[in-house]
Short mmCIF file of C-alpha atoms in Angstrom, two decimals:
data_model
loop_
_atom_site.label_atom_id
_atom_site.label_comp_id
_atom_site.label_asym_id
_atom_site.label_seq_id
_atom_site.Cartn_x
_atom_site.Cartn_y
_atom_site.Cartn_z
CA MET A 1 107.56 -99.39 88.20
CA ARG A 2 106.37 -98.97 91.77
CA ILE A 3 102.68 -98.18 92.43
CA HIS A 4 101.05 -97.17 95.71
CA ALA A 5 97.26 -97.50 96.01
CA ARG A 6 94.49 -99.26 97.92
CA HIS A 7 93.68 -102.84 96.98
CA TYR A 8 90.20 -103.00 95.44
CA GLN A 9 89.22 -106.12 97.41
CA THR A 10 90.59 -105.32 100.86
CA GLY A 11 90.74 -101.52 100.85
CA ARG A 12 94.23 -101.75 102.35
CA PRO A 13 97.19 -99.72 101.03
CA VAL A 14 99.55 -101.81 98.92
CA GLU A 15 102.74 -101.39 96.97
CA ILE A 16 102.82 -103.15 93.61
CA LEU A 17 106.19 -103.62 91.97
CA CYS A 18 106.04 -104.25 88.23
CA GLU A 19 109.06 -105.40 86.25
CA GLY A 20 108.65 -105.66 82.52
CA GLU A 21 105.22 -107.08 81.77
CA VAL A 22 104.81 -108.87 85.11
CA ILE A 23 103.85 -108.08 88.70
CA ARG A 24 106.92 -109.00 90.78
CA ALA A 25 105.73 -108.14 94.28
CA VAL A 26 102.64 -106.99 96.19
CA ALA A 27 103.22 -105.86 99.77
CA SER A 28 102.51 -103.16 102.31
CA PRO A 29 103.81 -99.78 101.14
CA SER A 30 107.52 -99.26 101.75
CA SER A 31 109.36 -96.03 102.30
CA SER A 32 110.42 -96.05 98.66
CA VAL A 33 109.00 -93.28 96.55
CA ALA A 34 106.24 -94.51 94.24
CA ASP A 35 106.51 -93.96 90.51
CA TYR A 36 102.74 -93.63 90.48
CA GLN A 37 100.19 -93.14 93.24
CA ALA A 38 96.43 -93.47 92.97
CA GLY A 39 93.48 -93.96 95.26
CA TRP A 40 92.79 -97.56 94.24
CA VAL A 41 94.15 -100.35 92.06
CA ALA A 42 92.49 -103.39 90.43
CA PRO A 43 93.14 -105.68 87.46
CA ALA A 44 92.44 -103.89 84.20
CA LEU A 45 88.84 -104.01 83.00
CA PHE A 46 87.66 -106.41 80.31
CA ASP A 47 84.57 -105.75 78.18
CA LEU A 48 83.16 -108.39 75.86
CA GLN A 49 81.02 -105.98 73.85
CA ILE A 50 82.68 -102.92 72.30
CA ASN A 51 81.27 -101.92 68.90
CA GLY A 52 83.58 -98.96 68.37
CA CYS A 53 83.56 -95.30 69.41
CA GLU A 54 83.89 -91.72 68.17
CA GLY A 55 82.36 -92.55 64.80
CA ARG A 56 84.53 -95.63 64.24
CA SER A 57 82.69 -98.92 63.83
CA PHE A 58 84.13 -102.41 63.61
CA ASN A 59 81.32 -103.04 61.10
CA SER A 60 82.48 -100.35 58.71
CA GLU A 61 83.34 -101.52 55.20
CA THR A 62 86.21 -99.00 55.35
CA LEU A 63 87.57 -100.11 58.75
CA ARG A 64 91.33 -99.46 58.94
CA LEU A 65 94.16 -100.23 61.33
CA GLU A 66 94.14 -96.61 62.51
CA ASP A 67 90.47 -96.90 63.45
CA ILE A 68 91.18 -99.96 65.57
CA ARG A 69 94.14 -98.26 67.24
CA ARG A 70 91.93 -95.29 68.10
CA VAL A 71 89.29 -97.51 69.74
CA VAL A 72 92.01 -99.31 71.72
CA ALA A 73 93.43 -95.99 72.92
CA MET A 74 90.00 -94.72 73.96
CA CYS A 75 89.27 -97.94 75.85
CA ARG A 76 92.49 -97.56 77.81
CA ARG A 77 91.45 -94.07 78.85
CA HIS A 78 88.47 -95.77 80.52
CA GLY A 79 90.42 -98.52 82.30
CA ILE A 80 89.75 -101.24 79.71
CA GLY A 81 92.90 -103.28 79.18
CA SER A 82 91.33 -105.77 76.77
CA PHE A 83 87.99 -106.32 75.11
CA CYS A 84 86.05 -108.16 72.42
CA PRO A 85 85.53 -106.04 69.31
CA THR A 86 81.89 -106.62 68.44
CA LEU A 87 80.58 -106.86 64.90
CA VAL A 88 76.82 -106.66 64.54
CA THR A 89 74.29 -107.62 61.89
CA GLY A 90 75.45 -106.73 58.39
CA SER A 91 76.25 -108.12 54.98
CA LEU A 92 78.66 -111.00 54.65
CA ALA A 93 81.08 -108.70 52.82
CA ALA A 94 81.07 -106.10 55.59
CA LEU A 95 81.44 -108.69 58.34
CA ALA A 96 84.25 -110.48 56.50
CA HIS A 97 86.09 -107.20 55.96
CA GLY A 98 85.89 -106.37 59.66
CA MET A 99 87.14 -109.81 60.61
CA ARG A 100 90.08 -109.67 58.20
CA THR A 101 91.03 -106.16 59.27
CA LEU A 102 90.98 -107.08 62.95
CA ALA A 103 93.05 -110.22 62.30
CA SER A 104 95.58 -108.22 60.29
CA ALA A 105 95.75 -105.54 62.99
CA CYS A 106 96.44 -108.15 65.67
CA ALA A 107 99.22 -109.65 63.54
CA SER A 108 100.90 -106.33 62.81
CA ASP A 109 100.43 -104.30 65.99
CA ALA A 110 101.42 -105.64 69.41
CA GLN A 111 99.28 -103.08 71.24
CA VAL A 112 96.17 -104.13 69.31
CA ALA A 113 96.99 -107.80 69.84
CA ALA A 114 97.24 -107.22 73.60
CA ALA A 115 93.86 -105.48 73.62
CA VAL A 116 91.85 -107.86 71.43
CA ALA A 117 91.04 -110.95 73.48
CA GLY A 118 88.62 -112.32 70.89
CA ILE A 119 85.83 -111.17 68.62
CA HIS A 120 82.12 -111.06 69.47
CA LEU A 121 79.71 -111.65 66.60
CA GLU A 122 76.33 -110.20 67.61
CA GLY A 123 74.07 -111.22 64.77
CA PRO A 124 73.14 -111.51 62.00
CA TYR A 125 71.30 -114.55 63.35
CA LEU A 126 68.81 -112.54 65.43
CA SER A 127 65.05 -112.07 65.63
CA PRO A 128 63.57 -110.08 62.72
CA GLU A 129 60.75 -108.76 64.93
CA ASP A 130 60.54 -105.11 65.92
CA GLY A 131 61.65 -104.82 69.52
CA PRO A 132 63.89 -107.87 69.90
CA ARG A 133 65.75 -106.84 66.76
CA GLY A 134 66.60 -103.49 68.36
CA ALA A 135 68.64 -101.30 66.02
CA HIS A 136 69.98 -104.22 63.97
CA PRO A 137 69.04 -103.69 60.28
CA ARG A 138 66.22 -106.01 59.29
CA ALA A 139 67.56 -106.36 55.74
CA HIS A 140 70.55 -108.35 56.97
CA ILE A 141 68.84 -110.53 59.60
CA ARG A 142 69.04 -114.20 58.60
CA PRO A 143 68.98 -117.72 60.08
CA PRO A 144 72.20 -119.24 61.39
CA ASP A 145 74.38 -120.54 58.57
CA TRP A 146 77.26 -122.76 59.65
CA GLN A 147 79.15 -122.46 56.37
CA GLU A 148 78.87 -118.68 56.46
CA PHE A 149 80.10 -118.64 60.04
CA CYS A 150 83.08 -120.81 59.09
CA ARG A 151 84.00 -118.30 56.39
CA LEU A 152 83.84 -115.49 58.93
CA GLN A 153 85.91 -117.49 61.43
CA GLU A 154 88.48 -118.13 58.72
CA ALA A 155 88.60 -114.40 57.92
CA ALA A 156 89.08 -113.71 61.64
CA GLU A 157 91.84 -116.35 61.78
CA GLY A 158 89.96 -118.18 64.54
CA ARG A 159 89.44 -115.15 66.77
CA ILE A 160 85.64 -115.31 67.08
CA ARG A 161 85.10 -116.43 70.68
CA LEU A 162 81.50 -115.32 71.30
CA VAL A 163 78.35 -115.39 69.16
CA THR A 164 75.00 -113.88 70.13
CA LEU A 165 72.00 -115.37 68.34
CA ALA A 166 68.24 -115.89 68.58
CA PRO A 167 67.63 -119.62 69.12
CA GLU A 168 64.15 -119.69 67.53
CA HIS A 169 65.60 -119.81 64.01
CA GLU A 170 65.46 -123.10 62.16
CA GLY A 171 68.82 -124.79 62.49
CA ALA A 172 69.85 -122.70 65.50
CA LEU A 173 70.15 -125.62 67.91
CA ARG A 174 72.48 -127.54 65.62
CA PHE A 175 74.47 -124.35 65.04
CA ILE A 176 74.87 -123.92 68.81
CA GLU A 177 76.13 -127.50 69.17
CA GLN A 178 78.67 -127.08 66.37
CA ALA A 179 79.92 -123.74 67.69
CA VAL A 180 80.33 -125.06 71.23
CA GLN A 181 82.25 -128.06 69.90
CA GLY A 182 84.57 -125.57 68.21
CA GLY A 183 85.24 -123.70 71.46
CA VAL A 184 82.93 -120.74 70.75
CA VAL A 185 80.72 -119.43 73.56
CA ILE A 186 77.08 -119.00 72.55
CA ALA A 187 74.91 -116.24 73.98
CA LEU A 188 71.17 -115.76 73.59
CA GLY A 189 70.07 -112.26 72.71
CA HIS A 190 67.74 -110.19 70.51
CA THR A 191 65.36 -113.14 70.73
CA ALA A 192 61.60 -113.69 70.79
CA ALA A 193 61.92 -117.40 71.62
CA ASP A 194 59.44 -119.17 73.85
CA GLY A 195 60.48 -120.90 77.06
CA ARG A 196 60.87 -124.35 75.55
CA ARG A 197 63.17 -123.07 72.82
CA ILE A 198 65.33 -121.22 75.33
CA ARG A 199 65.62 -124.38 77.43
CA ASP A 200 66.53 -126.37 74.32
CA ALA A 201 69.22 -123.81 73.48
CA ILE A 202 70.66 -124.16 76.97
CA SER A 203 70.71 -127.94 76.56
CA ALA A 204 72.55 -127.45 73.24
CA GLY A 205 75.24 -125.45 75.05
CA ALA A 206 74.22 -121.77 75.28
CA ARG A 207 75.85 -120.15 78.33
CA LEU A 208 75.09 -116.42 78.35
CA SER A 209 72.22 -113.97 77.98
CA THR A 210 73.47 -110.93 76.07
CA HIS A 211 72.46 -107.62 77.73
CA LEU A 212 69.53 -109.24 79.54
CA GLY A 213 66.51 -106.93 79.78
CA ASN A 214 67.35 -105.14 76.54
CA GLY A 215 66.84 -106.08 72.91
CA SER A 216 63.25 -107.08 73.65
CA HIS A 217 59.63 -106.11 73.01
CA ALA A 218 58.38 -103.00 74.76
CA MET A 219 55.49 -105.09 76.16
CA LEU A 220 55.60 -108.77 77.17
CA PRO A 221 53.23 -111.31 78.76
CA ARG A 222 53.56 -110.75 82.47
CA HIS A 223 54.52 -114.36 83.30
CA ASP A 224 55.48 -116.44 80.29
CA ASN A 225 58.22 -114.49 78.52
CA TYR A 226 61.84 -114.84 77.48
CA VAL A 227 63.19 -112.42 80.09
CA TRP A 228 61.83 -114.41 83.04
CA GLU A 229 62.88 -117.66 81.36
CA GLN A 230 66.50 -116.56 81.00
CA LEU A 231 66.57 -114.94 84.43
CA ALA A 232 65.42 -118.19 86.06
CA ALA A 233 67.92 -120.39 84.22
CA ASP A 234 70.88 -120.97 86.53
CA GLU A 235 72.85 -122.38 83.59
CA LEU A 236 72.85 -118.98 81.89
CA TRP A 237 75.14 -116.17 82.91
CA ALA A 238 73.92 -112.67 82.04
CA SER A 239 75.59 -109.58 80.73
CA ILE A 240 73.90 -106.30 81.66
CA ILE A 241 74.43 -102.71 80.56
CA CYS A 242 74.63 -100.55 83.68
CA ASP A 243 75.05 -97.19 81.97
CA GLY A 244 72.07 -95.60 83.75
CA HIS A 245 69.89 -95.74 80.62
CA HIS A 246 69.51 -99.32 79.44
CA LEU A 247 68.02 -100.70 82.68
CA PRO A 248 66.06 -98.95 85.43
CA PRO A 249 67.63 -99.42 88.89
CA THR A 250 64.87 -101.80 90.07
CA VAL A 251 65.38 -104.17 87.13
CA MET A 252 69.15 -103.97 87.47
CA ARG A 253 68.95 -104.87 91.17
CA CYS A 254 66.62 -107.81 90.47
CA ILE A 255 68.97 -109.26 87.87
CA LEU A 256 71.97 -108.75 90.13
CA ARG A 257 70.26 -110.49 93.04
CA VAL A 258 68.97 -113.45 91.04
CA LYS A 259 72.08 -114.16 88.99
CA THR A 260 74.48 -112.93 91.74
CA PRO A 261 77.86 -111.35 90.92
CA ALA A 262 79.24 -114.85 90.28
CA ARG A 263 77.20 -115.12 87.05
CA ILE A 264 76.93 -111.52 85.85
CA ILE A 265 79.10 -109.61 83.43
CA LEU A 266 79.08 -105.83 83.20
CA THR A 267 79.32 -104.57 79.63
CA CYS A 268 79.02 -101.05 78.32
CA ASP A 269 78.04 -102.16 74.79
CA ALA A 270 79.75 -98.97 73.60
CA GLY A 271 78.37 -98.06 70.20
CA SER A 272 80.29 -96.55 67.33
CA LEU A 273 78.82 -93.18 68.38
CA ALA A 274 80.14 -93.45 71.96
CA GLY A 275 81.89 -90.27 73.00
CA LEU A 276 80.43 -88.10 70.22
CA PRO A 277 78.50 -84.87 70.92
CA PRO A 278 74.69 -84.81 70.72
CA GLY A 279 73.28 -84.94 67.20
CA ARG A 280 72.07 -87.22 64.42
CA TYR A 281 74.48 -89.58 62.69
CA ARG A 282 74.36 -92.22 59.97
CA GLU A 283 75.36 -95.67 61.22
CA TRP A 284 74.28 -99.33 60.74
CA ASP A 285 72.63 -98.31 57.42
CA GLN A 286 70.23 -96.04 59.31
CA GLU A 287 69.97 -92.75 61.18
CA LEU A 288 70.78 -92.77 64.90
CA GLU A 289 70.72 -89.97 67.44
CA VAL A 290 72.95 -89.11 70.39
CA LEU A 291 70.78 -87.38 72.99
CA PRO A 292 72.13 -84.71 75.38
CA GLU A 293 71.77 -87.06 78.37
CA GLY A 294 74.15 -89.58 76.77
CA LYS A 295 71.77 -92.05 75.11
CA ILE A 296 72.01 -93.40 71.57
CA VAL A 297 68.57 -94.09 70.10
CA VAL A 298 66.77 -94.82 66.86
CA PRO A 299 65.16 -91.38 66.27
CA GLY A 300 61.49 -91.24 67.15
CA THR A 301 61.54 -94.53 69.07
CA SER A 302 62.51 -95.81 72.49
CA TYR A 303 64.94 -98.31 70.98
CA LEU A 304 68.51 -97.90 72.15
CA ALA A 305 71.41 -98.47 69.74
CA GLY A 306 74.36 -99.33 71.93
CA SER A 307 75.74 -97.20 74.71
CA TRP A 308 77.37 -93.80 74.72
CA ALA A 309 79.34 -94.63 77.90
CA PHE A 310 82.18 -97.02 78.70
CA THR A 311 82.77 -99.74 81.27
CA ASP A 312 83.97 -97.40 84.01
CA ARG A 313 80.55 -95.71 84.02
CA CYS A 314 78.90 -99.13 84.37
CA ILE A 315 80.97 -99.90 87.48
CA GLU A 316 79.99 -96.60 89.03
CA THR A 317 76.29 -97.17 88.28
CA ALA A 318 76.32 -100.78 89.51
CA VAL A 319 77.75 -99.68 92.86
CA ARG A 320 75.59 -96.58 93.23
CA LEU A 321 72.26 -98.00 92.05
CA GLY A 322 72.73 -101.77 91.96
CA ASP A 323 73.55 -102.31 95.63
CA VAL A 324 76.79 -104.24 94.99
CA SER A 325 80.26 -103.73 96.43
CA LEU A 326 83.08 -102.05 94.56
CA ALA A 327 85.00 -105.34 94.53
CA ASP A 328 82.06 -107.25 93.05
CA ALA A 329 81.47 -104.59 90.40
CA LEU A 330 85.12 -104.66 89.35
CA ASP A 331 85.16 -108.45 89.18
CA MET A 332 81.99 -108.41 87.05
CA ALA A 333 83.82 -106.04 84.71
CA GLY A 334 87.02 -108.07 84.58
CA ALA A 335 87.28 -111.49 86.16
CA ARG A 336 83.83 -112.77 85.14
CA PRO A 337 84.06 -112.17 81.36
CA ARG A 338 87.54 -113.68 81.32
CA GLU A 339 86.19 -116.72 83.17
CA LEU A 340 83.27 -117.12 80.78
CA LEU A 341 85.53 -117.05 77.72
CA GLY A 342 88.08 -119.39 79.26
CA LEU A 343 90.86 -116.80 79.35
CA PRO A 344 93.65 -116.85 81.96
CA PRO A 345 92.71 -115.02 85.18
CA GLN A 346 94.31 -111.74 86.16
CA LYS A 347 95.03 -111.05 89.81
CA LEU A 348 96.97 -108.56 91.91
CA GLU A 349 99.54 -111.18 92.77
CA PRO A 350 103.19 -111.83 91.87
CA GLY A 351 103.62 -113.59 88.56
CA PHE A 352 100.45 -112.24 86.98
CA PRO A 353 100.50 -109.79 84.06
CA ALA A 354 101.05 -106.14 84.92
CA ASP A 355 97.62 -105.17 83.54
CA LEU A 356 95.99 -102.76 85.99
CA VAL A 357 93.48 -99.97 86.33
CA LEU A 358 94.35 -97.11 88.70
CA PHE A 359 91.41 -95.02 89.84
CA ASP A 360 89.93 -92.70 92.43
CA TRP A 361 86.62 -93.53 94.06
CA GLN A 362 84.52 -92.62 97.06
CA ALA A 363 81.41 -94.49 98.20
CA GLY A 364 78.40 -93.15 96.32
CA GLY A 365 80.59 -90.96 94.12
CA ASP A 366 82.33 -91.01 90.79
CA PHE A 367 84.56 -93.83 89.56
CA GLU A 368 87.42 -91.85 88.00
CA VAL A 369 90.06 -93.75 86.01
CA LYS A 370 93.50 -92.19 86.41
CA ALA A 371 95.53 -94.61 84.29
CA THR A 372 95.54 -98.07 82.74
CA VAL A 373 98.62 -100.28 82.83
CA VAL A 374 98.93 -102.84 80.02
CA GLY A 375 101.97 -105.08 79.79
CA GLY A 376 103.71 -102.93 82.39
CA LYS A 377 103.24 -99.73 80.34
CA MET A 378 101.35 -96.77 81.78
CA HIS A 379 98.51 -95.19 79.78
CA PRO A 380 97.22 -92.07 81.61
CA ALA A 381 93.50 -91.41 81.31
CA ASP A 382 94.15 -87.87 80.14
CA GLY A 383 96.07 -89.22 77.16
CA ALA A 384 99.29 -87.51 78.20
#
């Protein structure tokens, strides 16, 4: 397969020759007719926080292989070659079912296996307080339990690579140490911890702030608070949701400038209601609402419940409102999460996997995915 497009880092026209699942050559365009031509090309996107979409949730007690396939297909329409299915706070039975179903899907379906780079467990070890808890159901919030986590990891057949927790719980620091020793990346999120506890969690091995600036109280002390503490900690990377709703542009720019693109990950945090029309739905054991402007909220509150958009929208918003380059935005939505999780890099160079996103883009305009290439196979954004 021969592709003609502009390289996302240099802006120069290139010809990429893919053979099988591998990039064989990258050079200036030849006179050969391209099999596919697009405005731009970059490595396929990677999102470490996808909860589901179109009414399908990885937390569902009735999750099936077909549901997982549908989420994978939708992600590819948005340029996402691989991602971390994210299971949020719930009962042990529901979480274990999701883990087993995902593990079984990876074992039986090569397309799912190629898409699932690891599993993200966001909760249930989060703050029970209103605000930091966000939309996570209070009934299932609990302190970190290493034996419970080991049962979930066994159900997932070792695929849990990322855990988000609130470090203020009793036993959290020891849990962090044990998880890190087992190769799991620990993120801090949905927390009401004080500065000392956050610093202790970093010393224990925590490496990421999950969707920094969200999952917090509506009002905080102006100086001594957990947002400033995490923002100032150079040891912590930060994921941010740049969907145009979760963070105002000023806050987004501040986080981008302090952490720099070298330590920031763009995530869409797509909720199970992503892509659905406006209306009220039942999810996470509670009622949620999709608003006309593309926000998912707990009805009657300002609390967001995941995102309605996908990673491509976050790239567009980061460039348009975050004052970063297209290349940096794409790397924050691909190279950085892979680096954090210790996954092999993906580059537009010979010998690397033929996993690409083809898109059209103009400065200040829309980021429009045309197709996603995974393992050398083309997946058009229109689903054709």
